[in-house]
């Protein structure tokens, strides 16, 4: 097959794989009905569309679709009973933004409430959270970006504008959240057709993750301090905050835009510092369960604890504490608790990566009994939502060669999983997923830390190259959950080794902490050991090796390119920690990973590093070994996002320009709309380039 034919085959395969619908949302619309929102991507048309499915369960045995797929917006919020729903629509007219709240009741359009000149943006993400209906279903609380009424010194008719305030910098929440700065809590009053900001101290606290008490008398939320510098928050679970409660009985006019300042109760004030997330009320509203860390934490992601707060006494109990590498249960590592996580009054279901596999666990609040619900499965399992009335839950399940499926599971009979939804796969996709197998390989470092690597082994009878896939973070984890790009690369006939090196989540708090000051040493050693030990077991592997990594995985890939590799492909790599420390939205990452301690009594890092600190950062950076990297002349593909503020494109260009100087075969891709994740439709192009790059050097 010539290069053009191979390219066309790769394009066809990627288009088919990317077109497999992904599950955006799934929820119980009634005791026996489930609503599913699917996202479908068409690379040829460069469009992404969302579709709504309704599934009806008959006698817990049969699932039928009650209506055809319906094209929808994902910005739909349903009321607790499912009788009401709101569709949020954003209308832009020049610099002005208008939000329309379309209200439906019993599936019939009711009315539209319009908000003008108040909101710049409404949050619908996994971190700051989506809008929430009140239990009475007459109000919706949501987090939004307050629109500032500012004007120029030169405006002829400034009216009520703050003159000269339009360019005053107030910071933002970094990668993916550049538009978010002055966040506040807003209310939409469905009875009086009003949208207004609650009297909230936006100069002190940034709110998120709202949750109403089931009795409707209060709500809780996570509040991050904004009195000092804002830092990037995406994938940074250690940003200090508190959980606050707002009692409507203490603020009788809270639903009135002219109400006095809110009386906020700090529910986590007993901790001197901490970082908490996803507060969830028990069904009777007497308990509040949440996860986080009850101390100042320096790594951006680490083992979390689970807490239970008694709303009446305000006492907090630790349900699950930190866990370490040699514990059977290695701890909690997840974005947070599901929106509906109680399966009964005393039992919470949650997800956590556990030694490279995403697992579902239950914890009994009274007995503290912890149970792994599906202990033997290598498939990634995730709780989507629970149904208290029926003791059932929606379970998503996937693996590297099996896209996500949804099941209905009865908590009292875990063995009886009823399939609700599975994607229909084309012949191209079926052949791709059938072309490889995967397994876990247990490993141990010289210091005695246990970890493992995911091994994807091609069924190709011909000798094939091996790719070392390196995850970023470093405090993240590669799991066996389905990822379209890994499945695509595996379907091209490569063996892929995916080590969860020291510093990865899912293997204990001590496994994470040990990397501090040893970055570029311990993680690098584990990657090399994984390749050397596992490659010997691969039956159809040739002698050629490649590296594929992004962010910190790119950092490791650049380091490893000093050694004998046939090709590397790096996405937004960290090349020089020194310059990253003053250009990234998370500058504290550079200090911590280099093993540096915070300054002063506040235990914060300075904005400008000292010469001593700069030296330590340089020593562990790939830039410190640039002469060796250039001498190795490893063919290098570098893929960058122009809008990346976590690891700015200058990092990758530093490596690219150095390789160009040395005469190394190198290519750089620059995506104008690409951020750090390189996850826009345009950025899917990089996987074809990667396939062609490895075809050239690993075949």
XYZ file of C-alpha atoms in Angstrom:
699
model
C 0.000 0.000 0.000
C 1.522 3.367 -1.013
C 1.501 6.409 1.271
C -1.586 7.999 -0.290
C -3.590 4.799 0.006
C -2.480 4.390 3.618
C -3.432 7.987 4.363
C -6.888 7.523 2.838
C -7.437 4.321 4.795
C -6.435 6.098 8.027
C -8.786 8.990 7.307
C -11.685 6.639 6.594
C -11.051 4.686 9.782
C -10.709 7.768 11.999
C -13.877 9.321 10.554
C -15.811 6.130 11.337
C -14.410 5.791 14.877
C -14.961 9.458 15.763
C -18.548 9.255 14.478
C -19.443 6.680 17.150
C -21.864 8.567 19.459
C -20.576 9.525 22.882
C -22.900 9.784 25.869
C -23.198 13.361 27.093
C -25.910 12.830 29.703
C -28.189 10.086 30.972
C -30.863 10.459 33.629
C -34.066 8.962 34.965
C -37.006 10.903 33.563
C -39.365 8.677 35.598
C -39.084 5.406 37.515
C -39.117 3.367 34.323
C -37.930 5.872 31.712
C -34.440 7.091 30.927
C -33.358 10.059 28.817
C -30.021 9.961 27.017
C -28.242 12.780 25.190
C -25.737 11.591 22.588
C -23.059 13.632 20.837
C -22.246 12.758 17.257
C -19.221 14.194 15.396
C -18.947 14.361 11.611
C -15.343 15.088 10.609
C -16.220 15.558 6.935
C -18.799 18.229 7.775
C -16.758 19.508 10.755
C -19.886 19.533 12.887
C -20.977 18.126 16.217
C -24.661 17.484 16.945
C -26.538 16.352 20.038
C -29.444 13.909 19.982
C -31.993 13.006 22.637
C -33.139 9.406 23.123
C -35.972 8.227 25.361
C -35.813 4.652 26.643
C -38.707 2.941 28.406
C -38.130 -0.139 30.581
C -40.899 -2.761 30.683
C -40.999 -5.125 33.676
C -37.231 -4.687 34.174
C -36.705 -7.017 31.206
C -37.271 -5.130 27.982
C -36.096 -1.720 26.752
C -37.907 0.127 23.983
C -37.354 3.548 22.394
C -40.429 5.696 22.912
C -39.623 8.201 20.169
C -37.061 8.693 17.393
C -33.792 10.526 17.970
C -34.379 14.238 18.404
C -31.800 16.960 17.658
C -31.344 19.012 20.837
C -29.125 21.385 22.762
C -27.221 19.832 25.665
C -28.088 22.888 27.743
C -31.338 21.361 28.984
C -32.173 21.153 32.692
C -35.018 18.963 33.973
C -36.912 19.503 37.198
C -36.855 16.828 39.958
C -40.226 15.412 38.882
C -39.353 15.669 35.194
C -42.509 17.698 34.555
C -40.631 20.899 33.798
C -37.547 21.573 31.753
C -35.614 24.629 30.661
C -33.647 25.084 27.461
C -30.949 27.761 27.683
C -30.199 29.739 24.545
C -27.469 32.306 24.070
C -28.012 35.147 21.614
C -25.117 37.468 20.761
C -25.517 40.868 19.182
C -22.100 42.487 18.890
C -20.745 42.944 22.425
C -24.142 42.292 23.980
C -25.254 38.856 25.144
C -28.856 37.925 25.774
C -29.888 34.681 27.451
C -33.273 33.144 26.792
C -34.781 30.620 29.205
C -37.401 28.565 27.361
C -39.755 26.894 29.842
C -41.569 23.633 29.041
C -44.121 21.848 31.201
C -45.492 18.383 30.464
C -43.521 18.536 27.201
C -45.469 21.628 26.126
C -43.866 25.029 25.557
C -44.938 27.414 28.330
C -43.016 30.678 28.019
C -39.629 32.347 27.537
C -37.814 34.413 30.171
C -35.177 36.808 28.843
C -32.098 38.111 30.656
C -30.473 41.206 29.139
C -27.224 42.968 30.052
C -26.728 40.827 33.169
C -24.905 37.673 32.147
C -21.792 37.215 30.087
C -21.826 33.419 30.362
C -23.710 30.590 32.126
C -21.684 27.644 33.428
C -22.603 24.180 32.153
C -19.421 22.277 32.886
C -18.345 19.441 35.176
C -16.461 21.762 37.505
C -18.441 24.922 38.243
C -21.578 22.920 37.624
C -24.837 23.085 35.699
C -27.998 25.003 36.756
C -30.175 23.330 39.392
C -33.952 23.341 39.929
C -35.239 24.061 43.427
C -37.322 21.219 44.938
C -40.495 23.323 44.535
C -39.557 23.688 40.834
C -40.296 27.422 40.852
C -36.673 28.579 40.823
C -33.435 27.696 39.117
C -30.095 28.562 40.677
C -27.028 28.710 38.471
C -23.462 29.966 38.307
C -22.696 32.661 35.783
C -20.146 35.217 34.721
C -21.354 38.664 35.719
C -21.355 41.157 32.903
C -19.546 44.308 33.921
C -21.185 47.564 33.002
C -17.984 49.326 31.990
C -17.162 51.971 29.422
C -14.334 53.902 27.862
C -13.069 57.298 28.996
C -14.058 58.449 25.531
C -17.688 57.292 25.458
C -19.945 60.180 24.466
C -22.930 58.783 26.353
C -21.647 56.603 29.259
C -24.991 56.569 31.129
C -24.553 54.306 34.189
C -21.310 52.689 33.049
C -18.174 52.474 35.179
C -15.927 54.847 33.256
C -12.471 53.539 32.409
C -13.132 50.062 33.752
C -13.350 48.057 30.546
C -9.678 47.045 30.402
C -8.933 46.528 34.082
C -7.523 43.033 34.491
C -9.144 40.854 37.160
C -7.667 37.456 36.306
C -9.467 34.294 35.224
C -9.589 30.591 36.015
C -7.123 29.559 33.340
C -7.205 26.857 30.677
C -10.757 26.362 29.293
C -12.020 29.104 31.642
C -10.461 32.267 30.222
C -13.931 33.865 30.028
C -14.662 33.231 33.703
C -13.550 35.824 36.221
C -16.319 37.430 38.293
C -18.572 34.464 39.028
C -21.756 34.770 41.032
C -24.963 32.910 41.916
C -28.033 33.798 39.865
C -31.693 32.917 40.189
C -34.333 32.445 37.538
C -37.785 32.996 39.040
C -40.225 31.004 36.897
C -43.317 32.471 38.539
C -42.389 36.134 38.189
C -40.365 35.836 34.972
C -37.205 37.316 36.496
C -33.497 36.571 36.239
C -31.244 38.295 38.741
C -27.973 38.058 40.626
C -28.095 37.204 44.298
C -26.335 39.786 46.513
C -23.087 37.863 46.586
C -19.493 38.929 47.497
C -17.932 38.236 44.082
C -14.763 40.063 45.143
C -14.145 37.457 47.855
C -15.625 34.129 46.737
C -16.090 32.382 43.399
C -19.045 29.967 43.753
C -19.691 26.658 42.016
C -21.273 23.191 42.286
C -24.647 24.318 43.689
C -26.839 21.733 45.423
C -30.325 22.363 46.877
C -31.358 20.701 50.121
C -34.273 18.312 49.413
C -36.519 20.408 51.700
C -35.826 23.491 49.598
C -34.902 25.604 52.646
C -31.219 25.947 51.802
C -28.554 25.335 49.238
C -24.859 24.594 49.502
C -22.020 25.387 47.141
C -18.254 25.303 46.866
C -16.583 28.708 47.205
C -13.023 29.439 46.096
C -11.224 32.417 47.600
C -10.517 35.177 45.057
C -8.987 37.776 47.353
C -5.563 37.034 45.868
C -4.331 35.845 42.488
C -6.556 33.475 40.519
C -4.831 30.373 39.130
C -5.864 27.748 36.582
C -8.481 25.414 37.992
C -9.045 22.775 35.281
C -7.804 19.389 36.594
C -6.452 21.229 39.650
C -8.338 19.668 42.538
C -6.134 21.296 45.188
C -7.324 24.901 44.850
C -8.282 25.993 48.368
C -11.954 26.555 49.083
C -14.767 25.992 51.558
C -18.289 24.608 51.370
C -20.902 27.230 52.214
C -24.570 27.014 53.113
C -27.223 29.588 52.364
C -30.403 29.275 54.430
C -33.398 30.846 52.744
C -35.143 31.173 56.130
C -32.282 33.434 57.275
C -32.593 35.407 54.045
C -36.369 35.659 53.505
C -35.945 37.981 50.509
C -33.333 35.863 48.770
C -35.659 35.517 45.794
C -35.892 39.295 45.574
C -33.201 41.077 43.525
C -33.230 43.909 46.110
C -32.542 41.583 49.052
C -29.757 42.417 51.557
C -26.339 40.680 51.445
C -26.520 36.969 51.939
C -25.672 35.366 55.248
C -23.240 32.596 54.361
C -22.378 29.754 56.720
C -18.939 28.194 56.257
C -19.582 24.481 56.766
C -15.912 23.502 56.596
C -14.533 26.203 58.909
C -13.223 23.547 61.320
C -10.410 22.878 58.831
C -7.641 25.545 58.721
C -7.432 24.950 54.978
C -8.721 22.444 52.466
C -9.988 21.739 48.980
C -13.429 20.166 48.709
C -15.788 19.267 45.890
C -19.220 17.950 44.883
C -21.340 18.310 48.059
C -24.361 15.986 47.973
C -27.338 15.933 50.346
C -28.690 12.673 51.689
C -32.315 11.962 50.657
C -33.678 13.344 53.959
C -31.433 16.410 53.775
C -29.859 15.765 57.199
C -26.408 14.781 55.937
C -24.027 16.258 53.419
C -21.430 14.011 51.786
C -18.476 15.403 49.820
C -14.918 14.555 48.866
C -11.659 16.492 48.992
C -8.633 17.118 51.187
C -8.794 18.654 54.677
C -5.393 20.337 54.373
C -3.375 22.467 51.988
C -2.330 20.159 49.170
C 0.456 20.894 46.707
C 0.158 18.258 43.940
C -2.644 19.292 41.577
C -4.404 15.965 41.941
C -3.969 13.472 44.723
C -5.816 10.930 46.828
C -9.056 12.408 48.179
C -10.961 11.779 51.391
C -14.721 11.392 51.798
C -16.524 13.352 54.484
C -20.008 13.353 55.997
C -21.363 16.516 57.634
C -24.362 16.531 59.960
C -26.407 19.564 58.899
C -27.910 20.057 62.371
C -24.767 19.666 64.525
C -22.300 20.864 61.844
C -19.943 18.041 62.882
C -17.865 16.446 60.116
C -16.850 12.799 60.086
C -14.242 11.253 57.789
C -15.810 8.269 56.001
C -12.769 7.363 53.882
C -9.253 8.571 54.655
C -6.128 8.715 52.512
C -4.881 5.377 51.183
C -1.415 4.251 50.085
C 0.253 2.013 47.528
C 0.082 -1.251 49.474
C -3.554 -0.837 50.565
C -6.083 -3.091 48.832
C -8.272 -0.054 48.177
C -5.845 2.622 47.018
C -8.096 5.645 47.579
C -10.485 8.054 45.856
C -9.424 9.555 42.524
C -12.294 11.103 40.592
C -13.715 14.437 39.507
C -16.354 14.034 42.199
C -19.520 12.323 43.326
C -22.352 11.733 40.822
C -25.141 14.323 40.948
C -27.491 11.635 42.293
C -25.248 9.301 44.309
C -27.408 7.919 47.149
C -28.847 4.493 46.343
C -30.634 4.436 49.735
C -30.665 6.608 52.867
C -27.310 5.305 54.105
C -25.365 4.227 51.015
C -23.386 6.328 48.549
C -22.140 5.077 45.181
C -19.015 6.639 43.686
C -16.348 6.079 41.038
C -12.599 5.932 41.362
C -9.671 4.810 39.249
C -8.143 1.849 41.039
C -4.876 0.541 39.620
C -5.620 1.477 35.994
C -9.303 0.484 36.026
C -12.233 2.812 36.766
C -14.332 1.087 39.414
C -17.682 1.618 41.147
C -17.713 1.493 44.946
C -20.366 1.759 47.639
C -19.841 3.142 51.132
C -22.294 2.689 53.995
C -22.323 5.913 56.019
C -23.231 4.172 59.274
C -20.986 1.086 59.140
C -18.295 2.543 56.807
C -18.379 -0.734 54.877
C -16.686 -0.226 51.504
C -17.584 -2.540 48.616
C -16.135 -2.847 45.098
C -19.300 -3.610 43.115
C -17.629 -5.205 40.082
C -14.201 -6.331 41.348
C -13.134 -8.713 38.573
C -13.967 -6.642 35.498
C -11.229 -4.966 33.455
C -13.812 -2.679 31.857
C -14.146 0.871 33.097
C -17.382 1.274 35.066
C -18.971 4.588 36.049
C -22.085 5.487 38.022
C -24.209 7.932 36.022
C -27.242 8.400 38.278
C -29.181 6.551 40.989
C -32.928 6.098 41.468
C -33.924 6.021 45.136
C -37.450 4.812 44.467
C -36.378 1.636 42.699
C -32.862 1.111 44.142
C -31.556 1.088 40.578
C -28.719 2.973 38.937
C -27.525 3.782 35.441
C -24.099 2.313 34.786
C -21.797 3.229 31.916
C -19.264 0.611 30.862
C -16.499 0.680 28.269
C -13.052 -0.623 27.430
C -10.280 0.140 24.964
C -11.920 -2.061 22.327
C -15.553 -1.473 23.305
C -17.219 2.001 23.172
C -19.468 3.084 26.031
C -22.675 1.194 26.766
C -25.361 2.010 29.317
C -26.950 -0.514 31.669
C -29.743 -0.434 34.205
C -28.619 -2.226 37.371
C -30.557 -3.149 40.489
C -28.415 -2.535 43.557
C -29.883 -5.624 45.240
C -29.039 -7.833 42.232
C -25.775 -6.580 40.717
C -25.486 -9.566 38.408
C -28.569 -8.641 36.393
C -27.499 -5.771 34.145
C -30.120 -4.682 31.629
C -28.629 -3.163 28.473
C -30.199 0.250 27.827
C -28.028 1.615 25.046
C -25.118 0.546 22.882
C -23.820 2.268 19.757
C -24.320 0.623 16.379
C -20.861 -0.012 14.942
C -19.942 0.016 11.272
C -17.943 -2.847 9.773
C -14.876 -0.592 9.752
C -15.206 0.034 13.494
C -15.897 -3.601 14.324
C -12.809 -4.687 12.418
C -10.759 -2.003 14.166
C -11.828 -3.083 17.669
C -11.402 -6.776 16.867
C -7.826 -6.222 15.696
C -6.305 -6.000 19.186
C -6.590 -7.192 22.780
C -5.546 -5.511 26.018
C -4.450 -6.603 29.476
C -2.820 -5.263 32.641
C 0.793 -6.069 33.454
C 1.892 -5.796 37.095
C 5.237 -4.082 37.727
C 7.306 -2.949 40.695
C 9.890 -0.188 40.999
C 13.303 -0.755 42.549
C 12.051 1.067 45.630
C 9.156 -1.372 46.037
C 6.245 0.665 44.656
C 3.710 -1.470 42.827
C 2.241 -0.137 39.607
C 1.071 -1.524 36.297
C 0.937 -0.849 32.613
C -1.903 -1.358 30.173
C -0.706 -3.505 27.298
C -2.487 -3.300 23.950
C -1.349 -6.164 21.753
C -2.106 -6.267 18.048
C -3.435 -9.432 16.451
C -1.441 -8.549 13.349
C 0.581 -11.609 12.295
C 3.324 -9.404 10.848
C 6.049 -7.957 13.044
C 4.974 -4.508 14.159
C 6.410 -1.504 15.967
C 5.763 -0.722 19.634
C 4.490 2.626 20.911
C 5.100 3.819 24.466
C 2.024 5.938 25.312
C 2.651 8.387 28.181
C -0.205 10.153 29.982
C 0.049 13.730 31.182
C -0.370 15.322 34.569
C 1.789 13.725 35.904
C -0.912 13.257 38.547
C -3.437 11.623 36.236
C -3.952 8.006 35.284
C -4.388 5.966 32.112
C -7.284 3.549 32.508
C -8.903 0.825 30.432
C -11.855 3.102 29.572
C -12.570 3.651 25.889
C -10.561 6.424 24.195
C -11.148 6.839 20.480
C -7.566 7.853 19.663
C -5.990 4.901 21.478
C -8.360 2.534 19.715
C -7.504 4.206 16.411
C -3.746 3.895 16.948
C -4.085 0.287 18.122
C -6.160 -0.575 15.047
C -3.220 0.448 12.838
C -1.385 -2.659 13.999
C 0.887 -1.287 16.718
C 1.535 -2.774 20.116
C 1.034 -0.049 22.737
C 2.466 -0.008 26.251
C 0.822 2.474 28.643
C 2.662 2.726 31.991
C 1.113 4.362 35.048
C 4.465 5.565 36.316
C 5.173 6.908 39.818
C 3.183 10.086 40.332
C 0.082 8.616 38.646
C -3.234 8.607 40.480
C -5.008 5.372 41.375
C -2.062 3.775 43.194
C -2.020 5.492 46.592
C -1.146 8.880 48.039
C 2.475 7.893 48.726
C 2.808 6.802 45.074
C 1.917 10.381 44.074
C 3.961 12.190 46.711
C 7.191 10.307 45.946
C 7.534 12.077 42.587
C 7.934 15.485 44.260
C 11.481 16.594 43.452
C 12.098 13.426 41.441
C 10.269 14.424 38.281
C 12.204 13.333 35.226
C 13.824 10.570 37.311
C 11.336 8.162 38.905
C 8.651 8.607 36.250
C 11.250 8.246 33.501
C 12.680 5.115 35.110
C 9.259 3.449 35.328
C 8.568 4.195 31.657
C 11.876 2.676 30.542
C 11.387 -0.391 32.766
C 7.859 -0.910 31.425
C 9.063 -0.902 27.839
C 12.019 -3.197 28.487
C 10.119 -5.763 30.561
C 6.891 -5.905 28.559
C 8.325 -5.780 25.063
C 10.053 -9.121 25.681
C 6.604 -10.704 26.085
C 5.176 -9.384 22.812
C 5.128 -12.115 20.186
C 4.785 -9.980 17.060
C 6.958 -6.977 17.922
C 9.796 -5.761 15.730
C 12.804 -3.876 17.080
C 11.364 -0.394 16.448
C 9.959 1.780 19.249
C 8.051 5.060 19.213
C 6.756 7.460 21.875
C 3.366 9.167 21.969
C 2.692 11.612 24.796
C 1.087 14.904 25.707
C 1.772 17.605 28.316
C 3.791 15.827 31.032
C 3.759 12.811 28.722
C 5.436 15.123 26.205
C 7.924 16.125 28.913
C 8.817 12.445 29.396
C 8.853 11.840 25.629
C 11.344 14.671 25.099
C 13.538 13.240 27.868
C 13.369 9.754 26.377
C 14.225 11.000 22.895
C 17.818 11.239 24.133
C 17.901 7.468 24.007
C 17.383 5.056 21.151
C 13.870 5.593 19.826
C 12.845 5.509 16.192
C 10.263 8.308 16.372
C 8.309 10.453 18.809
C 5.036 12.374 18.565
C 4.440 14.959 21.282
C 1.330 17.041 21.990
C 1.817 20.356 23.808
C 4.942 19.080 25.598
C 6.602 20.627 28.641
C 10.182 21.362 27.535
C 11.475 24.016 29.914
C 10.025 24.262 33.425
C 11.912 27.525 34.001
C 9.963 29.497 31.389
C 6.762 27.576 32.174
C 6.891 28.860 35.762
C 6.122 32.413 34.606
C 3.901 31.755 31.571
C 1.526 28.921 32.556
C -1.893 29.379 34.143
C -0.675 26.962 36.849
C 2.799 28.316 37.741
C 2.801 26.430 41.047
C 3.082 23.181 39.031
C 6.630 24.124 38.036
C 7.694 24.814 41.615
C 6.121 21.720 43.144
C 7.256 19.168 40.579
C 10.832 20.489 40.817
C 10.731 19.737 44.551
C 10.589 23.341 45.766
C 8.826 24.389 48.966
C 6.348 27.295 49.235
C 7.326 30.571 50.841
C 6.238 32.271 54.044
C 3.482 31.522 56.517
C 0.827 31.367 53.775
C 2.739 28.533 52.109
C 2.381 30.064 48.658
C 4.916 30.191 45.857
C 6.249 33.554 44.710
C 5.279 34.865 41.291
C 8.945 35.286 40.334
C 11.331 32.371 41.043
C 14.719 32.938 42.664
C 17.930 32.010 40.850
C 18.236 28.927 43.055
C 14.695 27.867 42.174
C 15.301 28.470 38.485
C 18.356 26.232 38.622
C 16.388 23.358 40.172
C 13.687 23.727 37.529
C 16.250 23.676 34.726
C 18.038 20.574 36.047
C 14.941 18.380 35.671
C 13.788 19.879 32.333
C 14.361 18.334 28.897
C 15.896 21.706 27.953
C 18.810 20.863 30.262
C 19.619 17.947 27.957
C 18.975 19.705 24.666
C 22.449 18.875 23.288
C 21.845 15.156 23.867
C 18.362 15.422 22.348
C 19.782 17.099 19.254
C 22.576 14.542 18.958
C 20.118 11.631 19.048
C 18.367 13.025 15.951
C 15.144 11.217 16.869
C 12.481 12.060 14.238
C 10.028 14.254 16.107
C 6.438 15.297 15.373
C 5.336 18.192 17.601
C 1.652 19.176 17.820
C 0.692 22.472 19.460
C -2.395 24.497 20.325
C -2.112 28.215 19.694
C -4.620 28.901 22.492
C -2.876 26.674 25.039
C -2.267 28.718 28.192
C -1.394 25.741 30.404
C 1.659 24.792 28.394
C 2.040 27.630 25.875
C 3.085 26.738 22.344
C 6.463 28.450 22.907
C 7.438 25.320 24.853
C 7.040 23.021 21.872
C 8.505 25.578 19.484
C 11.612 25.674 21.670
C 12.148 21.984 20.948
C 11.132 22.263 17.298
C 13.576 25.105 16.590
C 16.384 23.266 18.360
C 15.761 20.131 16.295
C 15.629 22.179 13.102
C 19.041 23.636 13.969
C 20.488 20.140 14.375
C 19.111 18.867 11.078
C 16.763 16.382 12.755
C 13.722 15.296 10.746
C 10.978 17.200 12.522
C 7.555 18.616 11.814
C 5.390 21.005 13.814
C 1.593 21.274 13.652
C 0.017 24.469 15.016
C -3.758 24.507 15.612
C -5.141 28.079 15.836
C -8.211 27.107 17.899
C -6.457 24.392 19.878
C -6.133 24.592 23.654
C -4.099 22.340 25.909
C -6.323 19.316 25.318
C -6.241 19.674 21.511
C -9.813 18.385 21.466
C -11.540 20.570 18.851
C -12.797 19.045 15.605
C -9.929 20.694 13.725
C -7.420 19.068 16.069
C -8.556 15.542 15.104
C -6.266 16.132 12.125
C -3.267 15.430 14.387
C -4.092 11.711 14.631
C -3.720 11.280 10.870
C -0.361 13.054 11.022
C 0.666 10.802 13.919
C -0.363 7.688 11.995
C 1.663 8.781 8.952
C 4.661 9.714 11.110
C 4.812 6.322 12.784
C 4.145 4.560 9.477
C 7.244 6.264 8.107
C 9.541 5.365 10.998
C 8.132 2.280 12.759
C 7.140 0.053 9.831
